[in-house]
mmCIF file of C-alpha atoms in Angstrom:
data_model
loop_
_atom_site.group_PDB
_atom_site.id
_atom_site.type_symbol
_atom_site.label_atom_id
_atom_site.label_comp_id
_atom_site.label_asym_id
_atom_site.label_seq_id
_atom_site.Cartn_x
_atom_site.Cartn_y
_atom_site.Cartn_z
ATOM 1 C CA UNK S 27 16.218 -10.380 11.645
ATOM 2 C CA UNK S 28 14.983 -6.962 11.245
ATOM 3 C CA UNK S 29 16.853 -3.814 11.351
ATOM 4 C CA UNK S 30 15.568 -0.049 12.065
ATOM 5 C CA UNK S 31 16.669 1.830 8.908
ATOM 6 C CA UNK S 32 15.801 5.297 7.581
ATOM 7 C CA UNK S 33 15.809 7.070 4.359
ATOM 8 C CA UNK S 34 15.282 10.224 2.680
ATOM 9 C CA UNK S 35 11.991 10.951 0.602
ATOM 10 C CA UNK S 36 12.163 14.306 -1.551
ATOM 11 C CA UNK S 37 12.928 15.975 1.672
ATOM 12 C CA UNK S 38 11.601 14.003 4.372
ATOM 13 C CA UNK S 39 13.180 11.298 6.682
ATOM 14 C CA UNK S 40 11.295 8.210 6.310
ATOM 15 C CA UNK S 41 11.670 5.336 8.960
ATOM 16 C CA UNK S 42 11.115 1.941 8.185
ATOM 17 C CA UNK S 43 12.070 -2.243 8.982
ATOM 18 C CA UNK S 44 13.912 -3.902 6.774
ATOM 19 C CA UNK S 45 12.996 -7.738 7.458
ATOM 20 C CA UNK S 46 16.626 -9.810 6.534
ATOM 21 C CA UNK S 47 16.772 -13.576 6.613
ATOM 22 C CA UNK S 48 18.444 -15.275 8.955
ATOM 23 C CA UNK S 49 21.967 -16.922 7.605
ATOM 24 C CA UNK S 50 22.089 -14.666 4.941
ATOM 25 C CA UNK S 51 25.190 -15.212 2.721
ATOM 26 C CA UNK S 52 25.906 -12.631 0.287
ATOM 27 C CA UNK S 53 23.225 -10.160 -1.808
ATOM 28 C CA UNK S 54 19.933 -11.908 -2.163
ATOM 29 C CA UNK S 55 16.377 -10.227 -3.742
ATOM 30 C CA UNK S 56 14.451 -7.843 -1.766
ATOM 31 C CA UNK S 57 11.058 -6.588 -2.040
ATOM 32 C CA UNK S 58 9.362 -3.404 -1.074
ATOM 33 C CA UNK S 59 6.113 -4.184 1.174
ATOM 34 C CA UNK S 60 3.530 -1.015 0.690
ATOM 35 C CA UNK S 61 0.166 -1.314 2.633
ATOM 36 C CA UNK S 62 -3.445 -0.234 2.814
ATOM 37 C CA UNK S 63 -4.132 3.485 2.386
ATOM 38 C CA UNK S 64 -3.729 5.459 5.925
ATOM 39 C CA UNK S 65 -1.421 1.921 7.466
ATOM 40 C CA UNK S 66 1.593 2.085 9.277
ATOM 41 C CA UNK S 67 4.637 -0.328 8.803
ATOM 42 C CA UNK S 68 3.595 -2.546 11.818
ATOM 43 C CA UNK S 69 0.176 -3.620 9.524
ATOM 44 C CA UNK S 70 0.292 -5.298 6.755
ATOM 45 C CA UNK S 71 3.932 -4.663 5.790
ATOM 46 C CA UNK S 72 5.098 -6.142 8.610
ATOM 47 C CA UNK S 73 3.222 -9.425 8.368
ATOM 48 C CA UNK S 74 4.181 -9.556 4.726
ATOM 49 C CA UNK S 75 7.701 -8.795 5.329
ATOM 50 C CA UNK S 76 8.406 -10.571 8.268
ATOM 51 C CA UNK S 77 7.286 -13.806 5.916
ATOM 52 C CA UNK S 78 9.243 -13.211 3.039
ATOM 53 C CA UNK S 79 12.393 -12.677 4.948
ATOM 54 C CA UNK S 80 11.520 -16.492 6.223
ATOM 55 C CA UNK S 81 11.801 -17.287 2.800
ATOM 56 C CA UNK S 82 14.589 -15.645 1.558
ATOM 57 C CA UNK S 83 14.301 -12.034 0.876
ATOM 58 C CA UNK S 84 15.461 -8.694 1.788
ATOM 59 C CA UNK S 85 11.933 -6.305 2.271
ATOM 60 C CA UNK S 86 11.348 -3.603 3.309
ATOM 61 C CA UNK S 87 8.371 -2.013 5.202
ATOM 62 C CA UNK S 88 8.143 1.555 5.801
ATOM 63 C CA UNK S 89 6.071 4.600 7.588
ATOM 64 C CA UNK S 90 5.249 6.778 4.083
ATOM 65 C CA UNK S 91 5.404 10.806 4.402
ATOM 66 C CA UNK S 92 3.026 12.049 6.910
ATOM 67 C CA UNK S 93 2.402 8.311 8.212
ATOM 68 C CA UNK S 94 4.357 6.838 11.802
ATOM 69 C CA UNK S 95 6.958 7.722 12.901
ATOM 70 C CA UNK S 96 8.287 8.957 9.377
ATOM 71 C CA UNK S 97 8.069 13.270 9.269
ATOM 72 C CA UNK S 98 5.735 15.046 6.715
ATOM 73 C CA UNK S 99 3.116 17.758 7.707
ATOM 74 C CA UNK S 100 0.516 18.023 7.916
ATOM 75 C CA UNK S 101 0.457 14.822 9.037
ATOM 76 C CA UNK S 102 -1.642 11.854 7.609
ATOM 77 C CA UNK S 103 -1.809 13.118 4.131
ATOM 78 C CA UNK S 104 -3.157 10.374 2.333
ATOM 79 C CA UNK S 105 -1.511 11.626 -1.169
ATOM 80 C CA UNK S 106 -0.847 8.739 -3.887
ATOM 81 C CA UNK S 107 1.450 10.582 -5.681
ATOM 82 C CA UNK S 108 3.642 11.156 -3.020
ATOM 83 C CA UNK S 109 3.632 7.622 -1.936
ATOM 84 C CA UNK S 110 4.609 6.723 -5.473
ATOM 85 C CA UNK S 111 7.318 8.696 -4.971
ATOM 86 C CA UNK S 112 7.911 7.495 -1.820
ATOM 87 C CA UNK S 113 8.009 3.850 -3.212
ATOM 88 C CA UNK S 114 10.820 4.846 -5.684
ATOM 89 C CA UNK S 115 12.609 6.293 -2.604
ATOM 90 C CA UNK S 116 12.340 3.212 -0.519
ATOM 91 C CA UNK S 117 14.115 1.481 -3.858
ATOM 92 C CA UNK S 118 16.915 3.932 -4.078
ATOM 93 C CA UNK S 119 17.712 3.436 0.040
ATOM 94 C CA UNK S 120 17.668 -0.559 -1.047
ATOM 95 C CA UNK S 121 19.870 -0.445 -4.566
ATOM 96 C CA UNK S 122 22.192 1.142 -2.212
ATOM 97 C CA UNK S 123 22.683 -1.979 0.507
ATOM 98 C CA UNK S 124 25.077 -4.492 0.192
ATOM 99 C CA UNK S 125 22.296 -7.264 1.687
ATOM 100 C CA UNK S 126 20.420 -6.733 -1.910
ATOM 101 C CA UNK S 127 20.894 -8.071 -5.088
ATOM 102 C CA UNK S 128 20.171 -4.296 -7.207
ATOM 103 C CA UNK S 129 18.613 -6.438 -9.923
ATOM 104 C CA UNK S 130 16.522 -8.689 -8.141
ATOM 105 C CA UNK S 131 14.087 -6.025 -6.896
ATOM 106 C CA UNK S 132 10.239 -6.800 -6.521
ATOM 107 C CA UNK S 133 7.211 -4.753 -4.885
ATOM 108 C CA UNK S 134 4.306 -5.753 -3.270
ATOM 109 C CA UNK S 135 0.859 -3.637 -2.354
ATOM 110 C CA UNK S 136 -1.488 -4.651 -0.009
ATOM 111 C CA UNK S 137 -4.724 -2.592 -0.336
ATOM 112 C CA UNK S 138 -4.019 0.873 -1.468
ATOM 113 C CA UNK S 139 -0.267 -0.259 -1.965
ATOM 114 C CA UNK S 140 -1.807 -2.541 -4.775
ATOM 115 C CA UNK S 141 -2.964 1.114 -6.580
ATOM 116 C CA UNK S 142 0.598 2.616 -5.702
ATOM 117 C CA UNK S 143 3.065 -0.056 -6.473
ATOM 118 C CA UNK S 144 2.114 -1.014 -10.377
ATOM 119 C CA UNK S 145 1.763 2.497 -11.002
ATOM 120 C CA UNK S 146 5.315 3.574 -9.274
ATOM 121 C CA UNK S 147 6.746 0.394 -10.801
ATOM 122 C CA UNK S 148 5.337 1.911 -14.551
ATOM 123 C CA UNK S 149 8.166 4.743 -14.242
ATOM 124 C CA UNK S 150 10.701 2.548 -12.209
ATOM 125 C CA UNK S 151 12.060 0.067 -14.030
ATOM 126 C CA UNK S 152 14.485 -1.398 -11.125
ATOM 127 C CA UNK S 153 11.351 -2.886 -10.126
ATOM 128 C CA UNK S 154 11.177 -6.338 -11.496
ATOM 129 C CA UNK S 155 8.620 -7.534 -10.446
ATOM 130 C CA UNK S 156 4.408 -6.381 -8.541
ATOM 131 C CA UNK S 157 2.405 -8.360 -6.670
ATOM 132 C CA UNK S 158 -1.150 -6.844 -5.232
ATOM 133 C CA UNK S 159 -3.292 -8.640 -2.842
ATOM 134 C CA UNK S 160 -6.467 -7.634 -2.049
ATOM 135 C CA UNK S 161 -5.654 -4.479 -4.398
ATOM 136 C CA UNK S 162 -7.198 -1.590 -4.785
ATOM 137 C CA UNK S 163 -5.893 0.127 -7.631
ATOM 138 C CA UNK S 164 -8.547 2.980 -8.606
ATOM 139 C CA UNK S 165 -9.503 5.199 -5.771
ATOM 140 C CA UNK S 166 -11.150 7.389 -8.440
ATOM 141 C CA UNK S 167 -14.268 5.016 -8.264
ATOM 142 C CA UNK S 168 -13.540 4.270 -4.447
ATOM 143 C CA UNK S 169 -14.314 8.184 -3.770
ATOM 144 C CA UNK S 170 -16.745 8.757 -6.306
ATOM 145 C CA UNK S 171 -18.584 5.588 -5.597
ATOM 146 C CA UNK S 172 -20.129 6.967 -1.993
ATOM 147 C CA UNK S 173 -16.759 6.453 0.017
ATOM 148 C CA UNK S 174 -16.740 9.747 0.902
ATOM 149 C CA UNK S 175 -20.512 10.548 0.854
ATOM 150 C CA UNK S 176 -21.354 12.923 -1.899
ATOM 151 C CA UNK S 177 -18.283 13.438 -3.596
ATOM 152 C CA UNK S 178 -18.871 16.984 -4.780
ATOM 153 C CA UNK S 179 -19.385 18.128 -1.646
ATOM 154 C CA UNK S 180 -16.794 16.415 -0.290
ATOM 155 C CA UNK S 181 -14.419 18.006 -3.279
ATOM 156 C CA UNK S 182 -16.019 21.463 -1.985
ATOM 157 C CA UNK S 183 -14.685 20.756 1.814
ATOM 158 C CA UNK S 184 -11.795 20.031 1.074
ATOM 159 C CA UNK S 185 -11.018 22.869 -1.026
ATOM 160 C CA UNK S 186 -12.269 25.027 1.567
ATOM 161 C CA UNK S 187 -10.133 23.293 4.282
ATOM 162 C CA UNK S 188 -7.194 23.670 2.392
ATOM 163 C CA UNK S 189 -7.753 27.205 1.663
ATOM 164 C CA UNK S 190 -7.733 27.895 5.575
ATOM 165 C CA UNK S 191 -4.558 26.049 6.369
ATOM 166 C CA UNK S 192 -3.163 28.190 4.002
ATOM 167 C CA UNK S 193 -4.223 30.894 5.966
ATOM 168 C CA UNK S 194 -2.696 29.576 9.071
ATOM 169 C CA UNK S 195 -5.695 27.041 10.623
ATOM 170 C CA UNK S 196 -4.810 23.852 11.832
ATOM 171 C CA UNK S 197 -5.103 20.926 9.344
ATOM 172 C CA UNK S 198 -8.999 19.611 8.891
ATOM 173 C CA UNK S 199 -9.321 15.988 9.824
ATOM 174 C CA UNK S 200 -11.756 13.161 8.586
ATOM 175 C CA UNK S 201 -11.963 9.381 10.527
ATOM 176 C CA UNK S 202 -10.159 7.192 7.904
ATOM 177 C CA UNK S 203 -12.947 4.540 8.917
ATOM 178 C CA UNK S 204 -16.408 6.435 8.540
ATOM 179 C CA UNK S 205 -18.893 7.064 11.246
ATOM 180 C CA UNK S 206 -22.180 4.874 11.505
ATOM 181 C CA UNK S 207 -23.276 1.978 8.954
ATOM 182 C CA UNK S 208 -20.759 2.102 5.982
ATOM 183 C CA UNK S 209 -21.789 -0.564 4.458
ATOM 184 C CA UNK S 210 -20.208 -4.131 4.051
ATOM 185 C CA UNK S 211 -16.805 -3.446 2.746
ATOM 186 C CA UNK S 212 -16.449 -0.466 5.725
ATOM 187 C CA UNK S 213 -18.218 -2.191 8.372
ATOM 188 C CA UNK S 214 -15.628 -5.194 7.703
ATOM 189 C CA UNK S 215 -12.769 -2.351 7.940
ATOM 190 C CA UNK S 216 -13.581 -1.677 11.112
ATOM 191 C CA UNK S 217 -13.823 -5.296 12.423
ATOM 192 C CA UNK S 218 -9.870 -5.295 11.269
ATOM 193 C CA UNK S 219 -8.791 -1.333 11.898
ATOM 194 C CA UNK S 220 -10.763 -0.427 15.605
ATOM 195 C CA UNK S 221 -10.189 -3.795 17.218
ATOM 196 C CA UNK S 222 -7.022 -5.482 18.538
ATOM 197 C CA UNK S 223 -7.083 -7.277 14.755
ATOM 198 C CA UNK S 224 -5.165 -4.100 14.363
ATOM 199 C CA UNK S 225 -1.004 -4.605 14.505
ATOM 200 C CA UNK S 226 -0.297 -1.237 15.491
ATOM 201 C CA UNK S 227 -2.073 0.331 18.339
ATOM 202 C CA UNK S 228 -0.679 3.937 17.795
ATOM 203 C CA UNK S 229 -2.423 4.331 14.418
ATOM 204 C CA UNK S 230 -4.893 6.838 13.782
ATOM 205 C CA UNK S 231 -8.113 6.955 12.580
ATOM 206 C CA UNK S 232 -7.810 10.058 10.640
ATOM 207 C CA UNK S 233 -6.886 11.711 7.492
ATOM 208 C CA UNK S 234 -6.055 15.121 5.785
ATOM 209 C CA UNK S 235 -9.432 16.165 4.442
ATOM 210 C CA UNK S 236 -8.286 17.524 1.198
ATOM 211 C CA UNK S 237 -6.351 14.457 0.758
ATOM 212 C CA UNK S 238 -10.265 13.347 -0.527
ATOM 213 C CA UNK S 239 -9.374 15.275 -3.785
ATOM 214 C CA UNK S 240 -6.073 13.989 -4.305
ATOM 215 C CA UNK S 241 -7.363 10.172 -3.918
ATOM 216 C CA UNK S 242 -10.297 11.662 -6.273
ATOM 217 C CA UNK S 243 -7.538 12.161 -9.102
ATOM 218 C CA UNK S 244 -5.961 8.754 -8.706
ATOM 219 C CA UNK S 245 -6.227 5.454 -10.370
ATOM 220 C CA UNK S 246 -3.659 2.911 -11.039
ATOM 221 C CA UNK S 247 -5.857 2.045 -14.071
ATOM 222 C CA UNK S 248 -5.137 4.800 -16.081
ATOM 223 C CA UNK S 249 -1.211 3.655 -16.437
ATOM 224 C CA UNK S 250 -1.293 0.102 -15.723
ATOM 225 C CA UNK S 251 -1.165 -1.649 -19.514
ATOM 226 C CA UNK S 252 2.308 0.449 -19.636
ATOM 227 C CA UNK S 253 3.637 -1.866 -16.650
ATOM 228 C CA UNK S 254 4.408 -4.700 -19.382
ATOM 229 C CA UNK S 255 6.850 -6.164 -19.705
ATOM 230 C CA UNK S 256 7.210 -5.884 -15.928
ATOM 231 C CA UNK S 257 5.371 -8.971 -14.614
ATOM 232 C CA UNK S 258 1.941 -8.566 -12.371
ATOM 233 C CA UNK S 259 0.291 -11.158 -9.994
ATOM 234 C CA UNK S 260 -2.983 -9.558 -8.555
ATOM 235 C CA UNK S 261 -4.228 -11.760 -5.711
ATOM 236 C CA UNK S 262 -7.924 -11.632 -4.049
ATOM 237 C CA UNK S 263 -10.175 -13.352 -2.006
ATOM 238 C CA UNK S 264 -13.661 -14.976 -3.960
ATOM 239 C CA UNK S 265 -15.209 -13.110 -1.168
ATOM 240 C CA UNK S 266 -13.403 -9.925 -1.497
ATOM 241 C CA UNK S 267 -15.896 -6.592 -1.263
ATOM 242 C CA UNK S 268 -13.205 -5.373 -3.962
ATOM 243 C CA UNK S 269 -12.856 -7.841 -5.983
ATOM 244 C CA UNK S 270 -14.176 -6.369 -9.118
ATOM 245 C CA UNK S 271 -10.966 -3.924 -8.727
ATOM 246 C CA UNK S 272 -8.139 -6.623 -9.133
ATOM 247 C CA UNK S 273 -10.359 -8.115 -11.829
ATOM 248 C CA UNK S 274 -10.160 -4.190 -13.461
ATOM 249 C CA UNK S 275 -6.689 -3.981 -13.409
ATOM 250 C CA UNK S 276 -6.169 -7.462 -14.689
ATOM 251 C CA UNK S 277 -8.361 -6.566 -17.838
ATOM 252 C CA UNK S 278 -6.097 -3.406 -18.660
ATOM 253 C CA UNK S 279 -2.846 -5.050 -17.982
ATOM 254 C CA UNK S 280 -1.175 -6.038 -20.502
ATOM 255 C CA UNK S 281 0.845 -9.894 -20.165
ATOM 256 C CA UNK S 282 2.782 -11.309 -18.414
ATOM 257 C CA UNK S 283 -0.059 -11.155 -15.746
ATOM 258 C CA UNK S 284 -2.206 -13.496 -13.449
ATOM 259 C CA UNK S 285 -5.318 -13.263 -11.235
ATOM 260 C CA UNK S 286 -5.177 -15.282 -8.376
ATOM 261 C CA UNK S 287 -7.652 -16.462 -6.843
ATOM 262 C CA UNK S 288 -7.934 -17.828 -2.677
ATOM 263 C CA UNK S 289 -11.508 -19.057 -1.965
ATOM 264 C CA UNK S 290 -13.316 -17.424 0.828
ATOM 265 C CA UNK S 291 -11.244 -14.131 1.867
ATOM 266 C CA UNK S 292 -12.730 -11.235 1.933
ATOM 267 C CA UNK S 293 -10.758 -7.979 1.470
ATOM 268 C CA UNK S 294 -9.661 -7.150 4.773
ATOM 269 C CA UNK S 295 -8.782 -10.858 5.800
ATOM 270 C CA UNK S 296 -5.345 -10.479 3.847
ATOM 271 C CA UNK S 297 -4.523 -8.108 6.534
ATOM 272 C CA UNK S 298 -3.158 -10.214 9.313
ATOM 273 C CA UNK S 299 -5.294 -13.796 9.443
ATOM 274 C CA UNK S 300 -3.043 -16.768 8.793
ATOM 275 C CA UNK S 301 -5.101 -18.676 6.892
ATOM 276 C CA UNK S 302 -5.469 -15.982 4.259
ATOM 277 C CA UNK S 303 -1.703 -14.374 3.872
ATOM 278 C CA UNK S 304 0.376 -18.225 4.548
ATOM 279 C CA UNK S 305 -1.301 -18.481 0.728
ATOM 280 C CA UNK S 306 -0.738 -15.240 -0.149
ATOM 281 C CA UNK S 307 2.846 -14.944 0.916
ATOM 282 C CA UNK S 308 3.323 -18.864 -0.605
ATOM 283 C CA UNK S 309 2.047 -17.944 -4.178
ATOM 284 C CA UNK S 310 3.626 -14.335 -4.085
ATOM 285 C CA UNK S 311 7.061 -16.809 -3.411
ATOM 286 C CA UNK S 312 6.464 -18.556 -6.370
ATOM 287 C CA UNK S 313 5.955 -15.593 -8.518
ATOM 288 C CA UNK S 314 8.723 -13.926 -7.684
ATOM 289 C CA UNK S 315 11.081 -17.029 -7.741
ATOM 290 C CA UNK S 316 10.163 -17.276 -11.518
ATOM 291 C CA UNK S 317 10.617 -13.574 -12.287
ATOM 292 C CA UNK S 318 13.432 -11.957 -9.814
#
């Protein structure tokens, strides 16, 4: 069963699904589903959620600030610490349902979501319990790496761009999924994002320029070996193009942690193919059974 819910988000009205199972009797755990950088709730939350309310749990997928149908301008502001916030917002609207057990709270990222849910989950404790799959916890070396092209430059336009909308231009834009040969990783993005792969047809390929420096700033590195004693299941493919990131973040953890490991999948086949998130969303359930 899923019901249309909205909350608030310092300031902003966020809209979002929360996925209930079917016969529920009485509170039962929930889990907030965050996706891939620039995704809408109908992506990857959705197929994650809609599974783990077949198995029991309350979660919650939701259009962050800027993102959907959810309000923030300028609009698709890729900003991590605002989704963190965001995250600990989408908690507070679930502590405060009488569907969810308050103590038996879990979060799980998907892409970019597996960068903003261990480090929201450092400062909020009412999580119990983070998941990743196919994360990607440190944009720092995602930009810096050739993402973006060359990253100074990049840091220079955006500066510049943000300078004029302060003066009153309209917001600079960037495609989300680069133009021409991105390489493996990218060219595989687009296979998922620009074909009907893609769950939501209204998204966008686009983002805030200047969000570029903000995602420049960020990694979920820098914070994650404060996340114990919260326990952390990182999930990839053996084929993932970002593999070498959940293996990262598994070295600075700190225990209780695991690295799971599903042979073949590459990064963007946790998105939405069955024979990649069934195992996923099975081994996620058996985490969270032990530890919510």
């Amino acid at each position: 069963m899923r019901i249309d819910i909205t909350f608030d988000s310092h300031g902003n009205r966020l809209v979002g699904h929360l996925y209930l199972p079917e016969g529920r009797t009485g509170a039962v755990p929930a889990v907030v589903v965050v996706g891939a950088a620039s995704g809408t709730k109908e992506q990857s939350p959705a197929a994650y959620g809609a599974r783990l309310a077949e198995l029991g749990y309350a979660a919650l997928a939701f259009d962050h600030t800027s993102y959907g149908d959810s309000e923030g301008l300028p609009r698709f502001d890729e900003d991590p610490y605002a989704k963190a916030e965001d995250i600990k917002n989408a908690v507070m609207f679930l502590v405060g349902r009488e569907e969810v057990d308050r103590e038996r709270i879990g979060a799980v990222g998907v892409c970019g979501g597996g960068g903003y849910v261990p480090y929201a989950a450092v400062a909020d404790r009412r999580i119990k319990a983070v998941a990743t799959v196919s994360g990607l916890p440190d944009l720092r070396a995602t930009i810096t790496s050739g993402y973006a092209g060359d990253w100074r430059q990049t840091m220079g336009a955006a500066a510049m761009a943000r300078e004029a909308y302060a003066q009153g231009a309209e917001p600079r834009y960037v495609p989300f999924m680069p133009d021409g040969d991105g390489g493996e990783w990218v060219n595989n993005g687009k296979k998922f994002y620009l074909t009907d792969r893609n769950q939501d047809p209204a998204w966008n390929n686009k983002m805030l320029l200047w969000s570029y420096d903000k995602m420049a700033q960020f990694s979920a590195l820098d914070t994650i070996e404060l996340l114990a004693p919260t326990p952390l299941l990182l999930i990839a493919g053996t084929k993932a193009e970002t593999l070498e990131q959940s293996q990262a973040a598994y070295g600075a953890a700190q225990e209780p942690k695991e690295l799971f490991l599903i042979e073949g999948g590459t990064h963007f086949d946790f998105y939405d193919l069955p024979e990649f998130v069934t195992p996923a969303v099975t081994k996620i359930n058996s985490f969270l059974r032990v530890h919510l």
